[in-house]
XYZ file of C-alpha atoms in Angstrom:
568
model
C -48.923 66.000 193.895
C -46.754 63.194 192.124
C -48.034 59.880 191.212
C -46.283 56.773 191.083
C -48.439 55.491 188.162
C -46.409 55.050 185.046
C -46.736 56.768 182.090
C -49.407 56.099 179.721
C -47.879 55.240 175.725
C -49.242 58.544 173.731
C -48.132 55.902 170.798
C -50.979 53.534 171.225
C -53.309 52.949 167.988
C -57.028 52.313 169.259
C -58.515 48.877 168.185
C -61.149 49.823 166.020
C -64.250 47.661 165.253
C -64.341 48.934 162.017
C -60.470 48.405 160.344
C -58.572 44.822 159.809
C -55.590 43.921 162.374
C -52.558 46.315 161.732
C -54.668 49.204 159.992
C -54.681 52.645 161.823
C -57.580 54.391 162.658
C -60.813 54.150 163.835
C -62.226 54.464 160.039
C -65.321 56.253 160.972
C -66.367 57.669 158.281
C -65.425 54.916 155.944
C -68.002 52.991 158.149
C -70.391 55.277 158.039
C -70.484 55.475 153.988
C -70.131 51.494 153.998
C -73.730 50.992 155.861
C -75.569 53.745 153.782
C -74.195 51.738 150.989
C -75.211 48.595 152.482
C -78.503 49.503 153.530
C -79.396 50.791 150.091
C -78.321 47.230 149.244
C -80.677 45.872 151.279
C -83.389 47.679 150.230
C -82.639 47.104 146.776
C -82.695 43.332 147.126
C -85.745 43.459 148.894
C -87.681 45.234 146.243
C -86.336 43.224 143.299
C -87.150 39.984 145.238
C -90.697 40.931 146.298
C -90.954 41.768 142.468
C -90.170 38.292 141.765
C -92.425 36.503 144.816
C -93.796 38.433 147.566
C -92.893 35.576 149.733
C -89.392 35.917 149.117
C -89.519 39.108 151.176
C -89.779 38.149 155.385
C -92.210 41.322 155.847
C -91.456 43.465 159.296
C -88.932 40.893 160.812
C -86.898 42.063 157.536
C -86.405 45.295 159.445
C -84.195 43.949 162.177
C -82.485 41.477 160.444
C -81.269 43.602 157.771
C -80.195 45.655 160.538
C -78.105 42.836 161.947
C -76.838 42.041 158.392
C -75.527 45.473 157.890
C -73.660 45.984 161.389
C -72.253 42.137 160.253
C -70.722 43.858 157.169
C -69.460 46.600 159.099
C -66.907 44.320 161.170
C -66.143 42.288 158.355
C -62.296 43.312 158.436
C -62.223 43.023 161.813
C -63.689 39.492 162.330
C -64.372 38.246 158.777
C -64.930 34.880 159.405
C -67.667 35.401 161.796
C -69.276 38.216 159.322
C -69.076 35.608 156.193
C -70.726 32.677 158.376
C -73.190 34.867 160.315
C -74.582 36.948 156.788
C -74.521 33.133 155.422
C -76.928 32.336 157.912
C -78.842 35.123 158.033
C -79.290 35.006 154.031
C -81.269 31.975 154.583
C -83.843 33.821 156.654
C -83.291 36.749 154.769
C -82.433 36.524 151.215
C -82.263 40.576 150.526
C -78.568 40.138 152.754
C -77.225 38.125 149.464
C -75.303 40.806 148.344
C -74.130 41.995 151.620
C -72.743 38.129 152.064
C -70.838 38.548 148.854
C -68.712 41.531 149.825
C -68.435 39.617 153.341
C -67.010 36.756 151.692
C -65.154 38.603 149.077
C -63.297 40.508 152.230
C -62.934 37.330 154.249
C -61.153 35.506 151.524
C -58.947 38.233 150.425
C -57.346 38.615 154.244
C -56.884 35.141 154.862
C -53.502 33.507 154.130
C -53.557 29.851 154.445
C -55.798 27.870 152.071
C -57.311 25.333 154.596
C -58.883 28.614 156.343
C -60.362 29.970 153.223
C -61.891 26.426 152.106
C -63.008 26.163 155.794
C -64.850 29.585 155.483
C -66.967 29.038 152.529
C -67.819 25.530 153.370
C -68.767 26.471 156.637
C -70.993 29.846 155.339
C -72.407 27.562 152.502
C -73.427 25.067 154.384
C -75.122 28.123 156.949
C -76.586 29.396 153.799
C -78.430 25.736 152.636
C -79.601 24.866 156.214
C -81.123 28.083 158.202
C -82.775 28.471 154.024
C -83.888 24.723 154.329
C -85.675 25.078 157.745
C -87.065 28.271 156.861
C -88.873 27.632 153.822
C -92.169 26.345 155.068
C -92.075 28.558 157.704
C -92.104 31.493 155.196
C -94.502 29.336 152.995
C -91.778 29.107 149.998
C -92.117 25.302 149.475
C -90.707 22.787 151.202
C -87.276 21.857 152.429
C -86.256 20.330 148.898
C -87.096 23.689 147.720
C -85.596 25.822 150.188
C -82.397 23.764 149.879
C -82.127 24.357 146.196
C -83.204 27.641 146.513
C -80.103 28.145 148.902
C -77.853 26.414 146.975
C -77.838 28.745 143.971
C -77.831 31.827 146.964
C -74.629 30.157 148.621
C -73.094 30.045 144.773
C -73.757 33.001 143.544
C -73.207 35.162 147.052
C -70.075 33.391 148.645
C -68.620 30.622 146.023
C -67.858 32.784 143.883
C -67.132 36.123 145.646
C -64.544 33.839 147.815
C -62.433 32.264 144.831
C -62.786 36.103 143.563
C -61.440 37.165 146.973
C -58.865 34.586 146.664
C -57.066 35.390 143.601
C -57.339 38.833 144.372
C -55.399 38.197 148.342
C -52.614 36.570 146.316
C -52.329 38.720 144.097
C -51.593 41.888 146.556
C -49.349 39.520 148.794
C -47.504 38.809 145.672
C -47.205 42.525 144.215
C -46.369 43.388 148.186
C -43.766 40.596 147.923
C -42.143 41.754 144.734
C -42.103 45.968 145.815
C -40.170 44.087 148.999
C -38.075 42.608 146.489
C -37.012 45.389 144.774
C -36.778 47.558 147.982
C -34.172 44.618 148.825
C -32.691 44.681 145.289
C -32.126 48.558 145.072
C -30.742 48.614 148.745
C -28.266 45.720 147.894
C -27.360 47.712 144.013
C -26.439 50.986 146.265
C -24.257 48.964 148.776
C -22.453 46.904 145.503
C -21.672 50.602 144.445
C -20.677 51.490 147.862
C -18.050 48.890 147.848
C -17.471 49.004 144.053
C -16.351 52.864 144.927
C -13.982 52.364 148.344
C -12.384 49.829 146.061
C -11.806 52.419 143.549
C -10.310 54.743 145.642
C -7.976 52.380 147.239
C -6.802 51.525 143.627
C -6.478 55.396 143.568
C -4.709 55.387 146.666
C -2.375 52.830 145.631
C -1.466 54.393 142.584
C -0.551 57.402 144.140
C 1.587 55.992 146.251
C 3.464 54.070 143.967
C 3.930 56.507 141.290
C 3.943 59.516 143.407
C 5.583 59.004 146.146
C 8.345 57.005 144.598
C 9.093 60.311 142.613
C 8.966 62.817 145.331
C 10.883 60.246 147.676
C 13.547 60.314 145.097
C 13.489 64.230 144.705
C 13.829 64.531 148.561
C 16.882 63.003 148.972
C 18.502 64.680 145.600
C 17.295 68.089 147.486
C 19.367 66.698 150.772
C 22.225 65.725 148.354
C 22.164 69.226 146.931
C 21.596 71.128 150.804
C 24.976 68.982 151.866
C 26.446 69.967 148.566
C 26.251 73.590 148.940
C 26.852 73.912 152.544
C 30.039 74.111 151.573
C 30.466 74.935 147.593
C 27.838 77.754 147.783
C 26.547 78.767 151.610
C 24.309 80.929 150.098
C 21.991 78.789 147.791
C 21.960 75.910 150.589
C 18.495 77.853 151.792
C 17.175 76.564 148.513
C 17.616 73.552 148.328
C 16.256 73.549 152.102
C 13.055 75.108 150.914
C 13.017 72.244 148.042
C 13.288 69.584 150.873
C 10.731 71.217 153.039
C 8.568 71.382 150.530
C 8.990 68.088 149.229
C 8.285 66.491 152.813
C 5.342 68.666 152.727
C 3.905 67.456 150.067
C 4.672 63.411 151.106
C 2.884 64.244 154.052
C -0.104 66.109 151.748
C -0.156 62.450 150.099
C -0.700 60.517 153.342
C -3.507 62.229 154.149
C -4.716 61.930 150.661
C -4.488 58.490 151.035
C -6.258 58.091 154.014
C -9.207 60.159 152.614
C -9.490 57.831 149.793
C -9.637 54.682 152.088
C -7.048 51.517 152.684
C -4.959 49.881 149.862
C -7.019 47.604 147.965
C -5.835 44.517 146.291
C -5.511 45.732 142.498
C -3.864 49.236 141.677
C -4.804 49.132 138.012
C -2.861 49.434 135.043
C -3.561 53.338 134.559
C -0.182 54.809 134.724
C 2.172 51.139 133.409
C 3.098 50.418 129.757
C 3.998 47.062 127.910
C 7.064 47.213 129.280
C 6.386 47.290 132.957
C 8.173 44.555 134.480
C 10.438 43.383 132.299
C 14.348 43.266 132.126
C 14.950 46.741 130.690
C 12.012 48.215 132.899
C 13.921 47.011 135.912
C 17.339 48.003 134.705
C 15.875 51.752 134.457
C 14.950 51.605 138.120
C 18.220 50.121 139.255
C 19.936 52.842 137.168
C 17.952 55.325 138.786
C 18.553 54.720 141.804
C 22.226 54.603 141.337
C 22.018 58.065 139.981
C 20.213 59.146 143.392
C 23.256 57.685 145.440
C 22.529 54.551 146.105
C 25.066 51.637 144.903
C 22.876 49.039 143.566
C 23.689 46.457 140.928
C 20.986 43.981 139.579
C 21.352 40.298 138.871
C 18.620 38.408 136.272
C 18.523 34.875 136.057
C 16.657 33.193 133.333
C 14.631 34.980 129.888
C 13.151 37.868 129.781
C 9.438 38.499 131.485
C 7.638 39.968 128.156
C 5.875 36.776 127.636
C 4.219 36.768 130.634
C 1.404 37.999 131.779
C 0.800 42.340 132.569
C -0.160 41.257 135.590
C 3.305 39.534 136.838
C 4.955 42.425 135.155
C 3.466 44.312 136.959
C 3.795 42.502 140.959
C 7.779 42.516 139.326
C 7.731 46.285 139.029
C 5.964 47.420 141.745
C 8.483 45.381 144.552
C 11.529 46.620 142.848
C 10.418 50.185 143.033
C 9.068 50.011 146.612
C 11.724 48.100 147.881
C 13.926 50.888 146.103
C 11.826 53.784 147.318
C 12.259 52.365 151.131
C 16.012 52.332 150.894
C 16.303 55.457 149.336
C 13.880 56.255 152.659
C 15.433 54.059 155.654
C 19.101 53.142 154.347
C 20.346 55.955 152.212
C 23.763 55.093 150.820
C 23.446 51.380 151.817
C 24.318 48.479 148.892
C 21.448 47.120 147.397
C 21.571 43.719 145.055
C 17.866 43.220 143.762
C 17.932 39.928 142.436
C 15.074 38.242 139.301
C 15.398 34.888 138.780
C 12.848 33.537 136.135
C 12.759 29.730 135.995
C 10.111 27.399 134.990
C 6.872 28.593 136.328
C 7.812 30.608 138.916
C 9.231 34.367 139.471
C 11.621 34.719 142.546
C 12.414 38.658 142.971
C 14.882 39.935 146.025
C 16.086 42.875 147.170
C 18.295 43.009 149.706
C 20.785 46.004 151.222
C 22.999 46.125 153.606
C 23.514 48.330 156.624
C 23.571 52.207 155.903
C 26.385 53.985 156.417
C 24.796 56.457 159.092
C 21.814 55.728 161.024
C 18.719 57.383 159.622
C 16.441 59.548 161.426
C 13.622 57.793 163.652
C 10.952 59.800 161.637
C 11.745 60.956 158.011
C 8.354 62.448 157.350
C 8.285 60.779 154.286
C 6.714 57.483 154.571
C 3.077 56.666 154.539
C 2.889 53.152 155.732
C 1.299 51.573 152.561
C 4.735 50.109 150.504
C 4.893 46.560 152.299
C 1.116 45.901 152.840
C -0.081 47.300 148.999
C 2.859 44.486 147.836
C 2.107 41.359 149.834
C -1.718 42.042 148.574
C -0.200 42.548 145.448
C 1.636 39.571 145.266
C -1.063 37.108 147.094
C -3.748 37.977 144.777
C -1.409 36.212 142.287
C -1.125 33.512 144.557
C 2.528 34.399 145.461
C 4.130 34.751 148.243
C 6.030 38.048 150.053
C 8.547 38.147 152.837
C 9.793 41.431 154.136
C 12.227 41.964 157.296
C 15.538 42.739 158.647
C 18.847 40.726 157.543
C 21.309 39.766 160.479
C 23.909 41.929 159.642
C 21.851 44.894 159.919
C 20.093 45.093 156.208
C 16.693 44.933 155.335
C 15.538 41.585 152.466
C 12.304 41.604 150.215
C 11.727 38.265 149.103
C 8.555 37.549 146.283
C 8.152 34.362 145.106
C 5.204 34.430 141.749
C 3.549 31.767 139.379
C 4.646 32.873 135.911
C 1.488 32.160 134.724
C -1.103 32.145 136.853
C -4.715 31.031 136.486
C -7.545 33.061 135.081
C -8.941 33.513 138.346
C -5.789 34.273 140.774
C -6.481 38.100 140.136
C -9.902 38.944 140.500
C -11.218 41.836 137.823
C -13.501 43.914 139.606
C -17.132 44.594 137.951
C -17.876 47.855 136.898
C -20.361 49.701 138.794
C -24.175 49.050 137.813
C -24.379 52.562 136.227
C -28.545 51.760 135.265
C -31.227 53.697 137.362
C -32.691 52.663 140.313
C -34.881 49.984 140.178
C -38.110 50.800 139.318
C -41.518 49.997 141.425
C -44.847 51.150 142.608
C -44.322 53.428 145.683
C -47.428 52.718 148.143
C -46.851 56.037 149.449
C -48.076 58.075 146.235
C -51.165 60.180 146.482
C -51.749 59.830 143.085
C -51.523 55.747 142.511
C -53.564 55.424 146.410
C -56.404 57.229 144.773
C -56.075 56.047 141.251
C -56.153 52.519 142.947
C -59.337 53.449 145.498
C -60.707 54.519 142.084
C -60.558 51.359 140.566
C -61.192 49.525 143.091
C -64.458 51.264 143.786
C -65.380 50.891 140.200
C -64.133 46.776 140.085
C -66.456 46.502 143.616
C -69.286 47.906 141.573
C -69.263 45.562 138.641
C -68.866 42.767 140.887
C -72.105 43.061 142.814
C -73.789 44.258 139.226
C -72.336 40.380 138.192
C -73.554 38.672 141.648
C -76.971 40.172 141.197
C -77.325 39.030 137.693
C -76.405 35.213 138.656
C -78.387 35.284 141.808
C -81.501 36.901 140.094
C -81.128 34.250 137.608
C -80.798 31.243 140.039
C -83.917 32.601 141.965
C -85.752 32.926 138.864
C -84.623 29.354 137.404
C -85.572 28.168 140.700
C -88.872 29.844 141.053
C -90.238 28.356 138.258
C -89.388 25.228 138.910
C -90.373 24.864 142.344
C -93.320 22.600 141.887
C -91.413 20.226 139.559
C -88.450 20.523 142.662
C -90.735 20.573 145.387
C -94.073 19.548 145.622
C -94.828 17.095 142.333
C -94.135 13.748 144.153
C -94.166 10.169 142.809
C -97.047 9.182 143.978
C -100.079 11.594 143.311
C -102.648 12.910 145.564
C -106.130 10.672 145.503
C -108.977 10.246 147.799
C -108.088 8.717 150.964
C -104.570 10.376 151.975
C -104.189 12.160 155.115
C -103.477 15.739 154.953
C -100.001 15.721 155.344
C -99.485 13.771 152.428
C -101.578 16.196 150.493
C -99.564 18.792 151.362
C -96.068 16.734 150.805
C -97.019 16.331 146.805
C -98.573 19.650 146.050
C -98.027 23.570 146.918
C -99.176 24.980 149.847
C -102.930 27.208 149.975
C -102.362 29.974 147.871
C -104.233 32.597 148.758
C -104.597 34.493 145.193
C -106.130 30.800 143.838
C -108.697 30.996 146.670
C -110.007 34.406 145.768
C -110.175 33.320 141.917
C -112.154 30.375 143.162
C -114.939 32.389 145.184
C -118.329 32.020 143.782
C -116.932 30.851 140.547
C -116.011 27.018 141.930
C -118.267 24.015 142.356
C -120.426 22.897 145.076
C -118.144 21.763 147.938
C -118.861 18.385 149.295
C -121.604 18.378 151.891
C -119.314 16.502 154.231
C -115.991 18.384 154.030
C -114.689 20.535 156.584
C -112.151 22.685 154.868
C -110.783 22.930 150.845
C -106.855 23.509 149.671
C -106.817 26.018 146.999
C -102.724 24.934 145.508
C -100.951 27.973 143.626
C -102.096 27.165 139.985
C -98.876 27.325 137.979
C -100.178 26.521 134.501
C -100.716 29.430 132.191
C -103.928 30.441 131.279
C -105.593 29.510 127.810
C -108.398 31.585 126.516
C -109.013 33.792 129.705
C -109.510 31.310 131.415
C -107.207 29.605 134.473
C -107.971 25.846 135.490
C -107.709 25.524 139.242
C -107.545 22.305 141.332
C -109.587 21.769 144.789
C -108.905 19.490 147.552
C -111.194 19.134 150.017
C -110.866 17.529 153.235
C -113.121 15.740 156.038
C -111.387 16.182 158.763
C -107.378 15.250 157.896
C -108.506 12.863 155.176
C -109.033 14.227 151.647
C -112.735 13.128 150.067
C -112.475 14.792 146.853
C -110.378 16.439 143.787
C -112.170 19.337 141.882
C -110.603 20.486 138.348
C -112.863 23.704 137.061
C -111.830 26.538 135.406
C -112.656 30.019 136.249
C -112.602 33.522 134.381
C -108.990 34.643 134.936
C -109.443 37.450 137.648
C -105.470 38.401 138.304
C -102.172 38.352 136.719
C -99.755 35.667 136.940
C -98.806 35.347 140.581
C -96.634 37.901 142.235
C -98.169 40.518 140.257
C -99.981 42.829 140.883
C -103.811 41.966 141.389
C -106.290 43.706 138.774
C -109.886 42.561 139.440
C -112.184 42.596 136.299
């Protein structure tokens, strides 16, 4: 049964969740390796930071949230922007994501084109970065929100300043090596067609050449051979199949020319200077191809006004030649027998050349077979690339008139000189397509990728250490210090928060407590300890108001905090 539905493309590329706009694939297993990779990340971070302060690390809501932070750097070529801002947020709650949010940002940067978007980006996941870390710092007993907002700062530096301007230089810098293989693409494509042109304009210089030299000579041996066939008709019957053959073969190979010259491609403007000598054009040249023609039959007499042309330019010589021998060759063609006056009259600046002959003594064939169509149009280019002009038609009296009119000297740039051919190599560029260079470049890249998050984790390790020292000096030392009489939550607003590793030193090792107090703070003791021995401070309160500040020292029971905890 037929269905109306239409056809379904079988060209369609599935939208992946995994590859950028414009990539083709669904890039599973790419994906696959990436959040191995990223969850070894993870737990890598984690471990290092709970080496540093166990506090640092969120506990079993880590779990999740990593989880989150890896499928976020999964669809970071798909939506980068909202995988930069979301890991920027989520670092805050979750520092072991830092490096995750540096490849994030790194990506993010790197496929976006305008500048305004990239500044918007990191602004907007630095600023996620500073605030979810600056509300969650108490929360996760790190300090307070001075702390966590320093704390953050060096985070947002070291896991998306930096990978962004990184991802930024290295975006412009494939858009401009794409720009410049586009270039040359554009470049070689533009070389072939120069050399395209550069050859059809060769072979109509060819062409004209040919017929010129060629076809004057085997116009002129035509008609001696039909001279000779109505000379023996009579004299000797029996040689008058010769000279037939002679003319047959002649018109054969006039009409082997023309389709020469149609293989090679139209006339062009120059015809070169191949076949011509010095003397090409001037008085005696011209003389030789009046005489010639006389000797062929046809009465011609030639009439020179002013000096000689062997001053002038080869290229007026040469315009001079060519429509005296063309003009010569077509009445040797059309008018056989006719009178022909070809006139040169050389004043001043200019060059007037005529020929002109009258009507033929019997009317020529409509088709001779020996013409190719390419005498009158190869000479009026001729001529108006000298900036001349040509006139060519019939006289009323039946004739035919070739009229040229040339500067004697014209300007550098009246005859254009055509460039020779580039004859260098293609141009030269990185094909995208090559297995080799693709994997030479994943290579690198891989290995550039590496020692960038080796260089992240050494700046943010160093922040968080730079940091974690000096929280209490950031965070908790306050102007005014703690004394007998403040509330609670001014307490807790100049110093660090209970630390449970103080407390346990403390036990059975402190002071009486105060008979009246309800509950004691036991602050993280930061100082080091002199003579095995760690000095501890004690705040105890009656109620929310503090009624007394102990300073005793006990027998130093663990290592420095974060360590691990040897009893004696």
């Amino acid at each position: 049964m037929s269905s109306s539905a239409p056809p379904v493309s079988q060209h369609h590329t599935p939208r992946s969740l995994f590859a950028e706009p414009g990539e083709r694939g669904r890039q599973l297993w790419r994906a696959g390796g990436e959040a191995v990779l990223a969850a070894v990340l993870v737990l890598l971070t984690y471990s290092i930071e709970w080496g540093i302060d166990a506090r640092l690390g969120l506990g079993w809501p880590a779990v999740p949230l990593g989880a989150v932070g890896v499928a976020l750097v999964l669809v970071r070529r798909r939506y980068p922007v909202a995988a930069v801002v979301g890991l920027a947020a989520l670092m805050g709650a979750v520092p072991s994501v830092a490096l995750l949010t540096a490849v994030a940002a790194h990506t993010a940067t790197r496929q976006l084109r305008t500048p305004r978007r990239r500044f918007g980006v990191l602004l907007g996941a630095a600023a996620a970065a500073m605030l979810t870390c600056a509300a969650f710092a108490p929360v996760l007993e790190l300090g307070s929100h001075l702390f966590g907002l320093a704390l953050a700062a060096v985070l947002a530096v070291a896991t998306v300043v930096v990978p962004g301007l990184v991802g930024t230089t290295a975006g412009q810098s494939d858009r401009l090596l794409r720009a410049l293989r586009e270039r040359a693409a554009a470049a070689e494509e533009a070389r072939r067609l120069t050399d395209s042109e550069s050859r059809m304009r060769e072979r109509s210089r060819i062409a004209a050449e040919m017929h010129d030299l060629v076809g004057h000579r085997l116009s002129l041996v035509s008609l001696h051979a039909g001279g000779l066939e109505m000379a023996l008709l009579k004299e000797a019957p029996e040689l008058r199949d010769e000279a037939a053959v002679v003319r047959r073969a002649t018109r054969d190979a006039m009409q082997e020319l023309r389709e020469v010259l149609g293989v090679l491609g139209p006339l062009g403007g120059d015809t070169g200077i191949g076949a011509l000598t010095d003397a090409t054009g001037t008085r005696a040249d011209v003389e030789a191809l009046v005489e010639e023609s006389r000797g062929g039959g046809i009465p011609a007499e030639l009439v020179w006004e002013g000096p000689d042309l062997d001053a002038r330019p080869a290229r007026v010589r040469r315009a001079v030649h060519r429509v005296v021998r063309e003009s010569l060759t077509n009445v040797h063609r059309y008018a056989a027998g006719a009178h022909v006056t070809v006139t040169v009259r050389h004043a001043g600046e200019r060059v007037e050349v005529r020929v002109r002959n009258g009507a033929p003594p019997t009317r020529p064939p409509l088709t001779t077979g020996l013409g190719s169509g390419r005498g009158l149009t190869g000479m009026r280019e001729r001529v108006a690339l000298l900036g001349g002009d040509l006139e060519a038609g019939p006289t009323p009296g039946g004739g035919f008139a070739v009229a040229a009119d040339l500067p004697a000297d014209p300007g550098p740039g009246a005859e254009t000189v055509e460039a020779a051919p580039d004859d260098g190599g293609p141009v030269a560029f990185d094909e995208p397509g090559s297995g080799l260079s693709v994997l030479q470049r994943r290579i690198a890249g891989a290995v550039t990728g590496l020692l960038g998050l080796v260089g992240v984790s050494a700046m943010m390790l160093f922040g968080v250490l730079l940091v974690n020292h000096s929280r209490y000096d950031l965070a908790y030392r306050s102007p005014q210090p703690p004394r007998v009489g403040m509330t609670r939550e001014q307490v807790q607003r100049a110093v660090a928060p209970d630390d449970p590793a103080s407390r346990a030193a403390a036990a059975g090792r402190e002071p009486p407590r105060p008979g009246s107090a309800t509950d004691c703070l036991y602050p993280y003791a930061g100082e080091k300890p002199e003579h095995g021995r760690l000095e501890l401070v004690r705040y105890c309160f009656r109620s929310d108001t503090l009624i007394a500040i102990d300073r005793f020292t006990v027998p130093l029971v663990t290592e420095p905090h974060g360590g691990r905890r040897t009893h004696d």
